[in-house]
mmCIF file of C-alpha atoms in Angstrom:
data_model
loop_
_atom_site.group_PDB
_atom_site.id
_atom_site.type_symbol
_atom_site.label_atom_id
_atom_site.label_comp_id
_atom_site.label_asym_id
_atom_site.label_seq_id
_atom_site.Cartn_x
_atom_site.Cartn_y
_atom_site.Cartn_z
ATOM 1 C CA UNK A 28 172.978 121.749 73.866
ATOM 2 C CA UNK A 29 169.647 123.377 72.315
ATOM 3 C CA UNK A 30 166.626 120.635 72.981
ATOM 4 C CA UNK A 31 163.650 120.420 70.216
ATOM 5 C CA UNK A 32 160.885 118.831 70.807
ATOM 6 C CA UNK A 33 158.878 116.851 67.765
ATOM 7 C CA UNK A 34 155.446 115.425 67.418
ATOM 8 C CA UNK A 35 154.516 113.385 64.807
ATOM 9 C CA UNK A 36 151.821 111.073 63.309
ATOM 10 C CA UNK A 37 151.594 108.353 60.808
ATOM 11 C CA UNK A 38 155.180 108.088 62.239
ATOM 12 C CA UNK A 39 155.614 104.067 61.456
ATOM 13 C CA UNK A 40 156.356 104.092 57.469
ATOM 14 C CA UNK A 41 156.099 106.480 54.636
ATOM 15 C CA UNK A 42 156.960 110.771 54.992
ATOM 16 C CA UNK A 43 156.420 109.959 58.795
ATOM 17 C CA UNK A 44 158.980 107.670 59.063
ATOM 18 C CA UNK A 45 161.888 109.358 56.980
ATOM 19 C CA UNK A 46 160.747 112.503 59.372
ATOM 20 C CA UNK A 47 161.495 110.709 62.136
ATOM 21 C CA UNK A 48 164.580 109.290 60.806
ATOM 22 C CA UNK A 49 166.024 112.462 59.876
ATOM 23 C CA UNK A 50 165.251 114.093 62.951
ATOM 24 C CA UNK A 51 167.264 111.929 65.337
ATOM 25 C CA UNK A 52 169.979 114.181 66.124
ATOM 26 C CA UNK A 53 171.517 115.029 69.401
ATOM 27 C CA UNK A 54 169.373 117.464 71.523
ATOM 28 C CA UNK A 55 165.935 116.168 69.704
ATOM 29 C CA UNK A 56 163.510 114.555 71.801
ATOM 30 C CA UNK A 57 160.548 112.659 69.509
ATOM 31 C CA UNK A 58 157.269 111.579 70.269
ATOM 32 C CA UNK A 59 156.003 109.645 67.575
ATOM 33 C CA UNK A 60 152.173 108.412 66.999
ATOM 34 C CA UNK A 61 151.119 106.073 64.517
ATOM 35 C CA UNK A 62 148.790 102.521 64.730
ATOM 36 C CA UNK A 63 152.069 100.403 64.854
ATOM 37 C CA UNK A 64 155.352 101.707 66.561
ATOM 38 C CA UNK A 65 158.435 101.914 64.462
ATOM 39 C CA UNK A 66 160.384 100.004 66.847
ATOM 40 C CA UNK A 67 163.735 100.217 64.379
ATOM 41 C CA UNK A 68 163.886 104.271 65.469
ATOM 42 C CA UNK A 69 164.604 103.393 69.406
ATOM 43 C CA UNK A 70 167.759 101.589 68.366
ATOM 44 C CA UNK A 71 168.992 104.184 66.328
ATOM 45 C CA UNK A 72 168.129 106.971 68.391
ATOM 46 C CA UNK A 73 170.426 105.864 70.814
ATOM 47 C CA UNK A 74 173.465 105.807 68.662
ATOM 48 C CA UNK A 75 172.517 109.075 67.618
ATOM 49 C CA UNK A 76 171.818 110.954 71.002
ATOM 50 C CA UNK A 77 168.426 111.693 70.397
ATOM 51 C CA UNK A 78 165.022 110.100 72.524
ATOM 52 C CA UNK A 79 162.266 108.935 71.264
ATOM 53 C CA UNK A 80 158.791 107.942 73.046
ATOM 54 C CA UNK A 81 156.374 105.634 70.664
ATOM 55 C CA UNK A 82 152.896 105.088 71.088
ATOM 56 C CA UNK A 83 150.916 102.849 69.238
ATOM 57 C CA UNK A 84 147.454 104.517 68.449
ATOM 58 C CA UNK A 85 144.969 103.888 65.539
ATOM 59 C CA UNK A 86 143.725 107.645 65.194
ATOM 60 C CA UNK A 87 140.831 106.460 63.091
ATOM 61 C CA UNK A 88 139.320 104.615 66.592
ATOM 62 C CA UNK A 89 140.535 106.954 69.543
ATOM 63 C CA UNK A 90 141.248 110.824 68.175
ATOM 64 C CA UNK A 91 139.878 112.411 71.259
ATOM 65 C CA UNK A 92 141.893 109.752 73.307
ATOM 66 C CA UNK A 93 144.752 110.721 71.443
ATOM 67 C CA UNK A 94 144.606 114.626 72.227
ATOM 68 C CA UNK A 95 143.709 114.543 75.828
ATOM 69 C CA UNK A 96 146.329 111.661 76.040
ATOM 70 C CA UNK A 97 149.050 114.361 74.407
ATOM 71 C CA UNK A 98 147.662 117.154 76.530
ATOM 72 C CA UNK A 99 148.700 114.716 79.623
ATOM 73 C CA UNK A 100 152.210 114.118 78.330
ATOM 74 C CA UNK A 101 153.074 117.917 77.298
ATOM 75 C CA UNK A 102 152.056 119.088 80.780
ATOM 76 C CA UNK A 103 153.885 116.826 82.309
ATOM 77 C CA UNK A 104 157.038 117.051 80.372
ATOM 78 C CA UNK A 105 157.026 120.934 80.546
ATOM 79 C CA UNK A 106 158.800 123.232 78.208
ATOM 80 C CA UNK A 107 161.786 123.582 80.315
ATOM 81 C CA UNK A 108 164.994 123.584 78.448
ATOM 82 C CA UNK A 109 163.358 123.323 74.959
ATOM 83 C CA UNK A 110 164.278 125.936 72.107
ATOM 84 C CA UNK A 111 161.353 124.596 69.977
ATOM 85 C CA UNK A 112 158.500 122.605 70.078
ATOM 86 C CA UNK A 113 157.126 121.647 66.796
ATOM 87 C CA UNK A 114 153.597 119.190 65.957
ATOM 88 C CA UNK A 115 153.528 117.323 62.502
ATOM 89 C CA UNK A 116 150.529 116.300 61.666
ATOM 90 C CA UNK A 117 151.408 113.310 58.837
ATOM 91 C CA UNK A 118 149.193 110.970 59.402
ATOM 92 C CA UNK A 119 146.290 110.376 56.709
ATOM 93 C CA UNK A 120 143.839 108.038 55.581
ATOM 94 C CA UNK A 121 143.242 107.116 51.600
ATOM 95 C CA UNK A 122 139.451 105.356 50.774
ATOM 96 C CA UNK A 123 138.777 103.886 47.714
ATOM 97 C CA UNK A 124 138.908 105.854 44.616
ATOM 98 C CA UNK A 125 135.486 105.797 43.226
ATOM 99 C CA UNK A 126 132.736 108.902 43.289
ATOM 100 C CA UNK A 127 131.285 109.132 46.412
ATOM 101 C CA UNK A 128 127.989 107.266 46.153
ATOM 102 C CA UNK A 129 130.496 104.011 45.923
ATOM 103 C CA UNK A 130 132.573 104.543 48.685
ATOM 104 C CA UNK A 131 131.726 102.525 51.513
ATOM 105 C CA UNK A 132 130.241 104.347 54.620
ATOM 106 C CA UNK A 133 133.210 103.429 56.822
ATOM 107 C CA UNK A 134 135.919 104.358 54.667
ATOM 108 C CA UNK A 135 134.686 108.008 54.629
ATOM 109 C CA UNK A 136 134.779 108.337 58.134
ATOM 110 C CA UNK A 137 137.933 106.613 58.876
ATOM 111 C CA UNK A 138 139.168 109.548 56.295
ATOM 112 C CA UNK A 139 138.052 112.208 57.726
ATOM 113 C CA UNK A 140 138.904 110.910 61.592
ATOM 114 C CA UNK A 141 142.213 110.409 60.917
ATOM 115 C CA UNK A 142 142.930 113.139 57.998
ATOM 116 C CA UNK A 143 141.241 116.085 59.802
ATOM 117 C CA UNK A 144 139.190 115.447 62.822
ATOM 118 C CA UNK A 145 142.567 114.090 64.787
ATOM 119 C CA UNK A 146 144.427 116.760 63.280
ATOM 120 C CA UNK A 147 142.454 119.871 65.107
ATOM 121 C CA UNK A 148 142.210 117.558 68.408
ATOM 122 C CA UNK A 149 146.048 117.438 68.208
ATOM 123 C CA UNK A 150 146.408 120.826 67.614
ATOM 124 C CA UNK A 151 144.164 122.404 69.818
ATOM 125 C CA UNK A 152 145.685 119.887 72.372
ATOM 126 C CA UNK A 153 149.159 121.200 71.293
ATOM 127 C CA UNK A 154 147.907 124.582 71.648
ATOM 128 C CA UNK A 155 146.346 123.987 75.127
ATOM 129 C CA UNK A 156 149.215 122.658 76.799
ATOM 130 C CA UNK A 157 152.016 124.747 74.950
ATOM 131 C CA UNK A 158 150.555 128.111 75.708
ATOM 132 C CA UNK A 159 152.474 129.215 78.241
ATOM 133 C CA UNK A 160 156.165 127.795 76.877
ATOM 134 C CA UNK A 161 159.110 130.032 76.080
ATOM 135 C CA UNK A 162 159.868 127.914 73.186
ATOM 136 C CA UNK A 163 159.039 128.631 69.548
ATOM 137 C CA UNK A 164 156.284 126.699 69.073
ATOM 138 C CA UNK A 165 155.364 125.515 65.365
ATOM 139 C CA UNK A 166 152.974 122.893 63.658
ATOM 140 C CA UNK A 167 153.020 121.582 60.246
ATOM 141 C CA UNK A 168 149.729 119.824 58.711
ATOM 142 C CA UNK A 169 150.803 117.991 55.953
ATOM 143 C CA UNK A 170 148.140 118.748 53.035
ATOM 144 C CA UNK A 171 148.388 117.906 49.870
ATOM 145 C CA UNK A 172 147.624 119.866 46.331
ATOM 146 C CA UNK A 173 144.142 117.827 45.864
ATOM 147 C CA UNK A 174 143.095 120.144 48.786
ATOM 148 C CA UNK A 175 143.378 123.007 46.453
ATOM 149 C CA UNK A 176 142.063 121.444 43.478
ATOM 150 C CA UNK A 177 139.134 119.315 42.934
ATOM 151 C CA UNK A 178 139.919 115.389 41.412
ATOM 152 C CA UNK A 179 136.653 113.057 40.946
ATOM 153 C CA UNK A 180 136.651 109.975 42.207
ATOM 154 C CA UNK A 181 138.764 112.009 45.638
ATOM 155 C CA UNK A 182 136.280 113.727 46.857
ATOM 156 C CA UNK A 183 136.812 112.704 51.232
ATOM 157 C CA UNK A 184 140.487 113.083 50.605
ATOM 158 C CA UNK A 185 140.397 115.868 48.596
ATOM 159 C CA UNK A 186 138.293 117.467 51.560
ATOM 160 C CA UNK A 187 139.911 116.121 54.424
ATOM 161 C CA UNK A 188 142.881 118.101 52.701
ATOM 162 C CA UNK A 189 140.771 121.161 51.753
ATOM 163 C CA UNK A 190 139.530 121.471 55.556
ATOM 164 C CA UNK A 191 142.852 121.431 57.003
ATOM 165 C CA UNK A 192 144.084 123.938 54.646
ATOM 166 C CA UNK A 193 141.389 126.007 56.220
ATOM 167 C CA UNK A 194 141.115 125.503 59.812
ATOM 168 C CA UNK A 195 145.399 126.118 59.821
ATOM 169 C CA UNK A 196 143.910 129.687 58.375
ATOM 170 C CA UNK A 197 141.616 129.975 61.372
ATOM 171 C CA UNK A 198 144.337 129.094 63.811
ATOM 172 C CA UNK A 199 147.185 131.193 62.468
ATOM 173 C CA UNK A 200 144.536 134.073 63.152
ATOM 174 C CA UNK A 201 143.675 133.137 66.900
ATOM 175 C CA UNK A 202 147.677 132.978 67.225
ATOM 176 C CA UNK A 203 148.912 135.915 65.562
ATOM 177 C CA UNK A 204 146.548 137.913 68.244
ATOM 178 C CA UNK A 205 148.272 136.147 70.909
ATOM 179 C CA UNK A 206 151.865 137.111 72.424
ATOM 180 C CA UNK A 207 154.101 134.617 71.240
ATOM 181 C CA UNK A 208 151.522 132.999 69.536
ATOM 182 C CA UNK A 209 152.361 129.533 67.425
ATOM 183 C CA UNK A 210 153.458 129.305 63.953
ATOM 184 C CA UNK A 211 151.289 127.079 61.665
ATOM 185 C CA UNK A 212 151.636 126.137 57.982
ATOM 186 C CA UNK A 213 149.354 123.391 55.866
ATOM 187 C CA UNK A 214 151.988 122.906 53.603
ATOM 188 C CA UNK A 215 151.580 120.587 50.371
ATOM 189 C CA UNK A 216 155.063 118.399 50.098
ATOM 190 C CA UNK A 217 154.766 117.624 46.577
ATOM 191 C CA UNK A 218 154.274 113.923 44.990
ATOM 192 C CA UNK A 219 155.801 111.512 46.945
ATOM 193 C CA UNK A 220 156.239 107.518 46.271
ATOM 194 C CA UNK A 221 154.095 106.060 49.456
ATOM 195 C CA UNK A 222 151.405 103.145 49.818
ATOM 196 C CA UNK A 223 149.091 106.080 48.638
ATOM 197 C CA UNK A 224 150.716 106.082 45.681
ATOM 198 C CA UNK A 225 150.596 102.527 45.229
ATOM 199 C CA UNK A 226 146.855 102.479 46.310
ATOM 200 C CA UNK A 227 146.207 105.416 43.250
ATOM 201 C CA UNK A 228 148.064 103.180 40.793
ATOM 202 C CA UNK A 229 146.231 99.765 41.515
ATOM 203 C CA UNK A 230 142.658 101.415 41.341
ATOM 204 C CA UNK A 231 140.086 100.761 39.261
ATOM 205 C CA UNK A 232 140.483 102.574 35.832
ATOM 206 C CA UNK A 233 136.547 102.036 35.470
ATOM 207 C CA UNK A 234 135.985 104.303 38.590
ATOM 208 C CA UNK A 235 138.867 106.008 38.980
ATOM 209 C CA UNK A 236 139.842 108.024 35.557
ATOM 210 C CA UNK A 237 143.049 109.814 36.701
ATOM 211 C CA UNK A 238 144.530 106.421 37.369
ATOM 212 C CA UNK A 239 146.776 106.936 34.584
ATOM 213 C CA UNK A 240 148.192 110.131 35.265
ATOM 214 C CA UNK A 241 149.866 108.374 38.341
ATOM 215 C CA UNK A 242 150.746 105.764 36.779
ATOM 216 C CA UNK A 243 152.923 107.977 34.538
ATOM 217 C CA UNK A 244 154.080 109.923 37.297
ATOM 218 C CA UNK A 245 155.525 106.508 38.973
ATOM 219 C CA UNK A 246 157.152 105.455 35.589
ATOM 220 C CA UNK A 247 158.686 109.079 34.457
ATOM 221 C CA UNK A 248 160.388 108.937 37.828
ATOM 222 C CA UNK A 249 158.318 112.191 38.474
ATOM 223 C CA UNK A 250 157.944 111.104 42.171
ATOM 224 C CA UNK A 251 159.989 112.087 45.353
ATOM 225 C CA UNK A 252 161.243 109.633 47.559
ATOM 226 C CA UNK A 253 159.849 109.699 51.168
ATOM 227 C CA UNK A 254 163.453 110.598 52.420
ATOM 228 C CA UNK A 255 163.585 113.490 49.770
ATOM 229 C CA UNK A 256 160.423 115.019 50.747
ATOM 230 C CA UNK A 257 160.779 114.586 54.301
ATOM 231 C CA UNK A 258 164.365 116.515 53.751
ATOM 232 C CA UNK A 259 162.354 119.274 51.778
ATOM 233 C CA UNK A 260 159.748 119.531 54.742
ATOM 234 C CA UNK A 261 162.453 119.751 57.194
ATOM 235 C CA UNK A 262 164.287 122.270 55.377
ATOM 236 C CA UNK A 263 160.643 124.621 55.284
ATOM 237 C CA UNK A 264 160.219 124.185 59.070
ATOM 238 C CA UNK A 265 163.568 125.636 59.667
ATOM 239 C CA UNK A 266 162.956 128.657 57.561
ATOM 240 C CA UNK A 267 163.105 131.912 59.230
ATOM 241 C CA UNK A 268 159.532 132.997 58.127
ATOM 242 C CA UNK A 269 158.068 129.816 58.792
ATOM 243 C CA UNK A 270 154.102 130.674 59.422
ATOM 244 C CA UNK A 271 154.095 133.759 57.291
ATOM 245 C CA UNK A 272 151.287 132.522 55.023
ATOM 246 C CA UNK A 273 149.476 129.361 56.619
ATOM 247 C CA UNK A 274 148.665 126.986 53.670
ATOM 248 C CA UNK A 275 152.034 126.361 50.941
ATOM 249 C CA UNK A 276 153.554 124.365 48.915
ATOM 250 C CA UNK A 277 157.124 123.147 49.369
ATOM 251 C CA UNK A 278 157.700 123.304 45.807
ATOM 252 C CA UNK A 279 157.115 127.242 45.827
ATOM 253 C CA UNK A 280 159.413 127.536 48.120
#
């Protein structure tokens, strides 16, 4: 039986948590981060044949802690036996929606810990202690479309997204010169019906004046499910030219 191995944050509800789901399938091994564990994907991954390993780790308070701690685990699990091995970098962080000058302090760097910061300290830890596999190695850093295109009252999201598309540009540069080098992809999985959303909705129209274009996205059923983007995600992993250009959208594809 072919083993994969997947690594993924924000794992405990939302896109990370249909991932998961949808990846427990005999021969996949999962190590899932997120600040609570999903404790309902143990029991199913063992009617399903597939492991899974859950750690319970707020990125926003311990992202170095988090890399050297996956650095550990990857050394000492080895890529024997593995076809792939394959980092998902989900998790994210939304602050209020308000221009900048109003967003509290805190909120900003939570953002930009757990939206960008732990996403190169999980890569480059990936990276590190993958380099010498046989496997196909590949990561996904789930962006988003407001990293392409400026939104007021977004502006730490909208860069924590914008500097992810760009350092997966860096890193698919540093790979392609190496021999057997990873595959990376920021890829943009459309708009999907999480607590985000919810948070977008319930802001304040007063500092927040694209409020009502989600709203109308919500009630013209214009938003994918969790479970139908994760599937759509899934299905661009598996692609045979996955990592031919580093920052995409799923919908393009």
């Amino acid at each position: 039986m072919e083993r994969h191995l997947y690594v993924i944050t924000g794992a405990s509800r939302g896109l990370g948590h249909a991932l998961a789901t949808q990846l427990l399938r005999p021969g996949h091994e999962l190590l899932l981060i997120a600040r609570r564990p999903a404790t309902d994907l143990a029991t199913l991954a063992a009617s399903r044949g597939a492991t899974v390993t859950d750690w319970a780790i707020d990125l926003a308070q311990e992202p170095a802690g988090a890399a050297s701690r996956l650095a550990e685990w990857l050394r000492a699990r080895g890529g024997a036996g593995l076809r792939s091995a394959n980092l998902i970098n989900n998790a994210a962080a939304l602050p209020t929606s308000a221009p900048l000058g109003e967003v509290p302090a805190a909120e900003v760097s939570q953002a930009l810990r757990v939206g960008l910061e732990a996403a190169m300290l999980l890569t480059g830890a990936f990276l590190a202690a993958t380099r010498d596999w046989t496997a196909t190695r590949r990561i996904v850093n789930v962006s988003s479309g407001l990293g392409r295109r400026p939104m007021a009252s977004a502006a730490v999201y909208c860069a924590a997204k914008a500097g992810m598309d760009h350092f997966s540009r860096c890193v698919a540069l540093e790979e392609a010169a190496r021999p057997h080098g990873a595959r990376i992809v920021s890829l943009a999985p459309g708009v999907i019906d999480t607590d985000m959303q919810v948070q977008l909705r319930s802001a304040d129209p007063a500092a927040f004046a694209d409020r009502e274009r989600f709203v109308r996205l919500k009630t013209d059923g214009l938003l994918d499910s969790p479970e139908q983007a994760a599937a759509k995600l899934l299905a661009f992993l598996a692609k045979p030219d996955f990592g031919r250009e580093p920052v995409a959208d799923v919908r393009d594809a």
